[in-house]
Short mmCIF file of C-alpha atoms in Angstrom, two decimals:
data_model
loop_
_atom_site.label_atom_id
_atom_site.label_comp_id
_atom_site.label_asym_id
_atom_site.label_seq_id
_atom_site.Cartn_x
_atom_site.Cartn_y
_atom_site.Cartn_z
CA GLY A 64 -23.45 0.14 -6.80
CA ARG A 65 -22.02 1.68 -2.91
CA PRO A 66 -19.99 4.30 -3.76
CA LEU A 67 -16.49 4.52 -4.23
CA ILE A 68 -16.38 6.61 -0.66
CA ARG A 69 -18.77 7.74 1.41
CA ALA A 70 -21.11 11.06 0.64
CA GLY A 71 -19.56 14.12 2.24
CA ILE A 72 -16.31 13.64 0.66
CA THR A 73 -16.41 15.97 -2.67
CA ASN A 74 -13.80 16.62 -5.45
CA PHE A 75 -11.79 13.82 -6.02
CA ASN A 76 -10.95 11.97 -9.37
CA THR A 77 -10.68 8.14 -10.13
CA ILE A 78 -7.98 7.41 -12.31
CA SER A 79 -7.89 3.69 -13.72
CA TYR A 80 -5.45 1.15 -14.84
CA ARG A 81 -5.67 -2.32 -15.41
CA ARG A 82 -2.50 -4.26 -14.52
CA GLY A 83 -0.30 -6.48 -17.08
CA GLU A 84 -1.01 -10.08 -17.67
CA ASP A 85 2.76 -10.96 -15.26
CA GLU A 86 0.20 -9.01 -12.37
CA VAL A 87 -2.50 -10.55 -12.76
CA LYS A 88 -0.85 -14.10 -13.46
CA VAL A 89 0.86 -13.67 -9.78
CA LEU A 90 -2.26 -12.57 -8.06
CA ARG A 91 -4.17 -15.18 -9.25
CA CYS A 92 -1.05 -17.65 -8.20
CA LEU A 93 -1.76 -15.63 -4.45
CA ILE A 94 -5.46 -15.90 -3.81
CA GLU A 95 -5.54 -20.13 -5.31
CA THR A 96 -2.33 -20.51 -3.20
CA LEU A 97 -4.26 -18.74 0.21
CA GLU A 98 -6.97 -20.64 -0.58
CA GLU A 99 -5.97 -24.35 -0.52
CA LEU A 100 -3.14 -24.18 2.34
CA LEU A 101 -4.94 -21.75 4.90
CA ALA A 102 -7.03 -24.13 7.09
CA THR A 103 -8.41 -22.39 10.04
CA PRO A 104 -10.38 -18.70 10.80
CA GLU A 105 -7.83 -16.76 12.14
CA ALA A 106 -5.18 -17.09 9.27
CA GLN A 107 -7.86 -15.19 7.33
CA PHE A 108 -5.89 -12.39 8.94
CA VAL A 109 -2.95 -13.50 7.27
CA LYS A 110 -4.79 -13.49 3.74
CA ARG A 111 -6.21 -10.44 3.97
CA THR A 112 -3.16 -8.73 4.70
CA LEU A 113 -1.43 -10.44 1.63
CA LEU A 114 -4.51 -9.39 -0.32
CA ARG A 115 -4.42 -6.00 0.97
CA LEU A 116 0.07 -6.16 0.09
CA ALA A 117 -0.60 -6.98 -2.94
CA SER A 118 -3.41 -4.20 -3.94
CA SER A 119 -0.46 -1.45 -2.95
CA SER A 120 2.72 -3.18 -4.56
CA THR A 121 4.66 -6.01 -6.13
CA TYR A 122 7.50 -5.54 -3.87
CA SER A 123 4.96 -4.80 -0.46
CA LEU A 124 3.53 -8.31 -1.32
CA GLU A 125 7.05 -10.13 -1.69
CA ARG A 126 8.17 -8.83 1.63
CA GLY A 127 5.17 -10.42 3.27
CA VAL A 128 5.70 -13.60 0.88
CA ARG A 129 8.98 -14.01 1.66
CA SER A 130 8.16 -13.81 5.92
CA VAL A 131 4.72 -15.97 5.84
CA ARG A 132 7.24 -18.85 4.62
CA ASN A 133 10.65 -17.24 6.27
CA THR A 134 7.68 -18.14 10.09
CA LEU A 135 6.43 -21.22 8.52
CA ALA A 136 10.07 -23.04 8.96
CA ASP A 137 11.49 -21.43 11.54
CA ALA A 138 8.46 -22.56 13.50
CA VAL A 139 7.50 -19.54 15.20
CA SER A 140 5.05 -20.33 17.85
CA ASN A 141 3.59 -16.45 16.87
CA ILE A 142 2.78 -15.67 13.42
CA LEU A 143 2.77 -11.85 13.81
CA ALA A 144 5.84 -11.78 15.91
CA ALA A 145 7.73 -13.46 13.15
CA THR A 146 5.88 -11.48 10.55
CA ARG A 147 4.96 -8.27 11.17
CA PRO A 148 8.71 -6.28 10.19
CA PRO A 149 8.42 -2.17 10.58
CA SER A 150 7.25 -2.03 6.88
CA LEU A 151 5.06 -4.03 7.00
CA PHE A 152 2.98 -5.27 9.28
CA ARG A 153 3.01 -2.14 11.41
CA GLU A 154 1.36 0.78 9.69
CA LEU A 155 -1.50 -2.39 8.42
CA ASN A 156 -4.78 -0.69 8.21
CA GLY A 157 -3.23 2.72 8.12
CA GLY A 158 -1.90 2.43 11.77
CA PHE A 159 -5.63 3.46 13.38
CA GLU A 160 -6.40 -0.02 14.86
CA ALA A 161 -4.35 -1.79 16.50
CA VAL A 162 -2.28 -4.28 16.11
CA LEU A 163 -4.51 -7.41 17.02
CA ASN A 164 -2.69 -9.15 19.89
CA VAL A 165 -2.68 -12.81 19.20
CA ASP A 166 -1.26 -14.61 21.18
CA SER A 167 -4.22 -16.21 23.07
CA ASN A 168 -5.42 -16.51 18.89
CA PHE A 169 -2.66 -18.83 17.35
CA THR A 170 -1.85 -22.30 19.14
CA SER A 171 1.89 -21.59 15.87
CA ALA A 172 2.88 -20.27 13.24
CA LYS A 173 2.30 -23.56 11.26
CA SER A 174 -1.22 -24.44 12.19
CA ILE A 175 -3.10 -22.36 10.15
CA TRP A 176 -1.83 -24.51 6.94
CA ARG A 177 -3.65 -27.83 6.33
CA ASP A 178 -0.19 -29.06 4.98
CA LYS A 179 3.52 -27.39 5.97
CA SER A 180 5.62 -29.31 3.38
CA LYS A 181 3.20 -27.87 0.50
CA ALA A 182 2.73 -24.62 1.65
CA MET A 183 6.96 -23.74 1.94
CA THR A 184 6.73 -25.07 -1.45
CA LYS A 185 3.97 -23.28 -2.50
CA LEU A 186 4.99 -19.90 -1.56
CA THR A 187 8.47 -20.59 -2.38
CA GLU A 188 7.44 -20.82 -6.45
CA LEU A 189 4.84 -17.62 -5.20
CA ILE A 190 7.88 -15.96 -4.30
CA ASP A 191 10.09 -17.20 -7.91
CA LEU A 192 6.73 -16.27 -9.65
CA ILE A 193 6.96 -12.89 -7.88
CA GLU A 194 10.58 -11.58 -9.15
CA SER A 195 10.11 -12.75 -12.14
CA VAL A 196 7.39 -9.60 -12.62
CA GLN A 197 8.35 -7.26 -15.27
CA THR A 198 5.46 -4.85 -15.59
CA ASP A 199 4.27 -2.11 -13.00
CA LYS A 200 1.38 -0.27 -14.63
CA LYS A 201 -0.14 1.21 -11.43
CA ARG A 202 3.41 3.07 -10.83
CA ASP A 203 3.21 4.31 -14.39
CA ALA A 204 -0.40 5.38 -14.53
CA LEU A 205 1.28 7.11 -11.27
CA VAL A 206 3.87 8.48 -12.94
CA SER A 207 1.35 9.26 -16.55
CA LEU A 208 -0.88 11.20 -13.82
CA LEU A 209 1.90 13.58 -12.37
CA GLN A 210 2.96 13.88 -15.65
CA HIS A 211 0.05 15.80 -16.33
CA LEU A 212 -0.31 17.63 -12.75
CA GLU A 213 2.69 19.18 -13.51
CA GLU A 214 2.75 19.95 -16.66
CA GLU A 215 -1.26 21.88 -15.95
CA PRO A 216 -0.59 25.67 -15.53
CA ARG A 217 -0.32 27.21 -11.29
CA ARG A 218 0.27 30.29 -10.14
CA GLY A 219 2.98 28.77 -7.79
CA GLN A 220 5.13 25.72 -7.24
CA PHE A 221 4.39 22.22 -7.86
CA ASN A 222 2.85 20.63 -4.32
CA VAL A 223 1.29 17.29 -4.68
CA SER A 224 1.48 14.65 -2.18
CA VAL A 225 1.36 10.39 -3.05
CA LEU A 226 -0.01 8.58 0.20
CA CYS A 227 0.08 5.18 0.60
CA SER A 228 -0.71 2.26 2.84
CA TYR A 229 2.86 0.50 3.64
CA SER A 230 6.23 1.97 4.16
CA ALA A 231 7.22 -0.57 1.66
CA THR A 232 5.63 0.53 -1.42
CA ALA A 233 6.08 4.27 0.07
CA SER A 234 9.97 3.24 -0.44
CA TYR A 235 9.35 1.70 -3.94
CA LEU A 236 7.93 4.59 -5.35
CA HIS A 237 10.49 6.88 -3.59
CA THR A 238 13.63 5.46 -5.58
CA THR A 239 11.83 4.62 -8.47
CA LEU A 240 10.41 8.19 -8.66
CA GLY A 241 13.23 9.56 -7.87
CA GLU A 242 15.52 8.37 -10.49
CA ARG A 243 13.36 9.37 -12.98
CA ARG A 244 12.40 13.35 -11.21
CA GLY A 245 14.29 15.16 -9.13
CA LYS A 246 12.71 16.77 -5.98
CA VAL A 247 11.17 13.63 -4.69
CA TRP A 248 10.87 12.75 -1.10
CA LEU A 249 9.61 11.04 1.48
CA LEU A 250 8.37 10.19 5.69
CA THR A 251 6.97 6.70 6.74
CA GLY A 252 5.84 5.47 10.18
CA GLU A 253 9.20 4.99 10.95
CA SER A 254 11.28 8.04 9.60
CA ARG A 255 12.95 9.61 12.48
CA PRO A 256 11.28 13.04 14.51
CA GLU A 257 14.27 15.12 12.73
CA GLU A 258 13.53 13.28 9.69
CA PHE A 259 9.99 14.79 9.65
CA THR A 260 11.66 18.67 9.93
CA THR A 261 13.53 18.49 7.60
CA VAL A 262 11.38 16.66 4.54
CA LEU A 263 8.20 18.58 5.56
CA LYS A 264 10.43 22.21 5.11
CA GLN A 265 12.52 21.11 2.39
CA PHE A 266 9.08 19.88 0.37
CA SER A 267 7.38 23.33 2.24
CA ASP A 268 10.39 25.58 0.31
CA GLU A 269 11.26 23.75 -2.80
CA GLY A 270 8.10 21.45 -3.86
CA GLY A 271 8.09 18.49 -5.26
CA VAL A 272 6.46 15.17 -4.59
CA LEU A 273 6.00 13.87 -1.42
CA ILE A 274 5.56 9.87 -1.18
CA SER A 275 4.20 9.28 2.65
CA THR A 276 2.23 6.78 4.15
CA ALA A 277 -1.39 7.63 5.66
CA VAL A 278 -0.24 7.42 9.66
CA ALA A 279 3.29 9.34 8.78
CA LEU A 280 0.60 12.80 8.54
CA GLN A 281 -1.55 11.97 11.38
CA GLY A 282 -1.80 15.91 12.49
CA ILE A 283 -0.02 17.07 9.93
CA GLU A 284 -1.29 20.03 7.28
CA LEU A 285 -0.26 20.41 3.58
CA GLN A 286 -1.79 23.61 2.88
CA GLN A 287 1.11 23.24 0.02
CA VAL A 288 -0.47 20.90 -1.52
CA GLU A 289 -2.98 21.76 -4.47
CA SER A 290 -3.37 16.97 -4.97
CA ILE A 291 -3.30 14.27 -3.14
CA ILE A 292 -2.97 10.90 -5.16
CA HIS A 293 -4.78 7.97 -2.58
CA TYR A 294 -1.91 5.06 -4.25
CA ASP A 295 -3.43 3.12 -1.42
CA PRO A 296 -7.34 2.56 -0.67
CA PRO A 297 -7.73 4.00 2.87
CA SER A 298 -8.83 0.78 5.77
CA SER A 299 -11.09 2.36 7.09
CA GLU A 300 -13.28 5.57 7.37
CA ALA A 301 -11.20 7.51 10.38
CA GLU A 302 -8.05 6.55 8.15
CA MET A 303 -10.14 8.23 5.05
CA TYR A 304 -11.41 10.89 7.37
CA VAL A 305 -7.61 11.89 7.95
CA ARG A 306 -6.12 11.10 4.10
CA PHE A 307 -8.95 13.81 3.07
CA THR A 308 -8.61 16.46 5.54
CA ARG A 309 -4.78 16.97 5.56
CA ASN A 310 -5.82 19.65 2.62
CA PRO A 311 -9.90 19.69 2.80
CA VAL A 312 -9.12 22.04 -0.91
CA ALA A 313 -7.02 19.98 -2.39
CA THR A 314 -7.73 18.19 -5.73
CA ASN A 315 -7.38 13.73 -4.67
CA TYR A 316 -7.57 11.22 -6.94
CA ILE A 317 -7.22 7.78 -6.34
CA LEU A 318 -5.75 5.21 -8.35
CA LYS A 319 -8.26 1.99 -8.93
CA ASP A 320 -7.54 -1.73 -11.16
CA ASP A 321 -10.79 -1.47 -13.34
CA GLN A 322 -9.97 -5.61 -13.27
CA GLY A 323 -10.36 -5.98 -9.47
CA VAL A 324 -7.47 -8.51 -8.53
CA PRO A 325 -7.89 -9.00 -6.10
CA PRO A 326 -10.70 -6.79 -5.20
CA GLU A 327 -10.36 -3.28 -4.40
CA ASN A 328 -11.05 -2.03 -0.81
CA TRP A 329 -12.84 0.93 -2.63
CA HIS A 330 -16.26 -0.58 -3.22
CA THR A 331 -15.36 -3.12 0.71
CA MET A 332 -15.94 0.74 2.59
CA ARG A 333 -18.47 0.40 5.49
#
């Protein structure tokens, strides 16, 4: 089949995991709900976005579904203006594709739904189901990988970069990993310039795990990093290039769901 990443990029490893039953139940419910309720071709943008959020983390998905539901409830005329909080949609596609100006493409936030009342009910039920999820096998796979890497013999300090597609996922990982280990740093597109300077210096001097979005690392070299973990697939070859060139000699790890619900974007790369 099609290779996971394009030719010319080497030194990477695939780390497979399988989502928990409660996670798979949420993803299947999401897919069924969107297929049943979305009516217009323009709605495919919302569908693709929510599926990417679902692939990233349950936390990002919950925020995305809640935003879409609130947009529907408020009858906002421009769907992206209401469903694009900075941490979710501003970094859509890793910042490499301009956020679409859909003023002329969307007539109203409600028009994309076949049955507005049913959509409200289904989205609310989906949020309740998401909030009931107790497992996070993807995060668990990341924790196991970090433990393995930290136990490997090395000459210098432990420096690992974890790349996410969304600020929400990066912040979630920063919080959950920070509760389990020390020296976990965070950088996203929302970080202030002074935060970049401080965090990068601390990461360089003290080591640890730097969790960031691909957008945040554009133009930044990570020569001290020995391993780069791609928590989410890149949205394009441009983003993939930026990711893999932060440190060309670092070992890259890809987290991939073997169940393929929803389909992983590694296989849809052109």
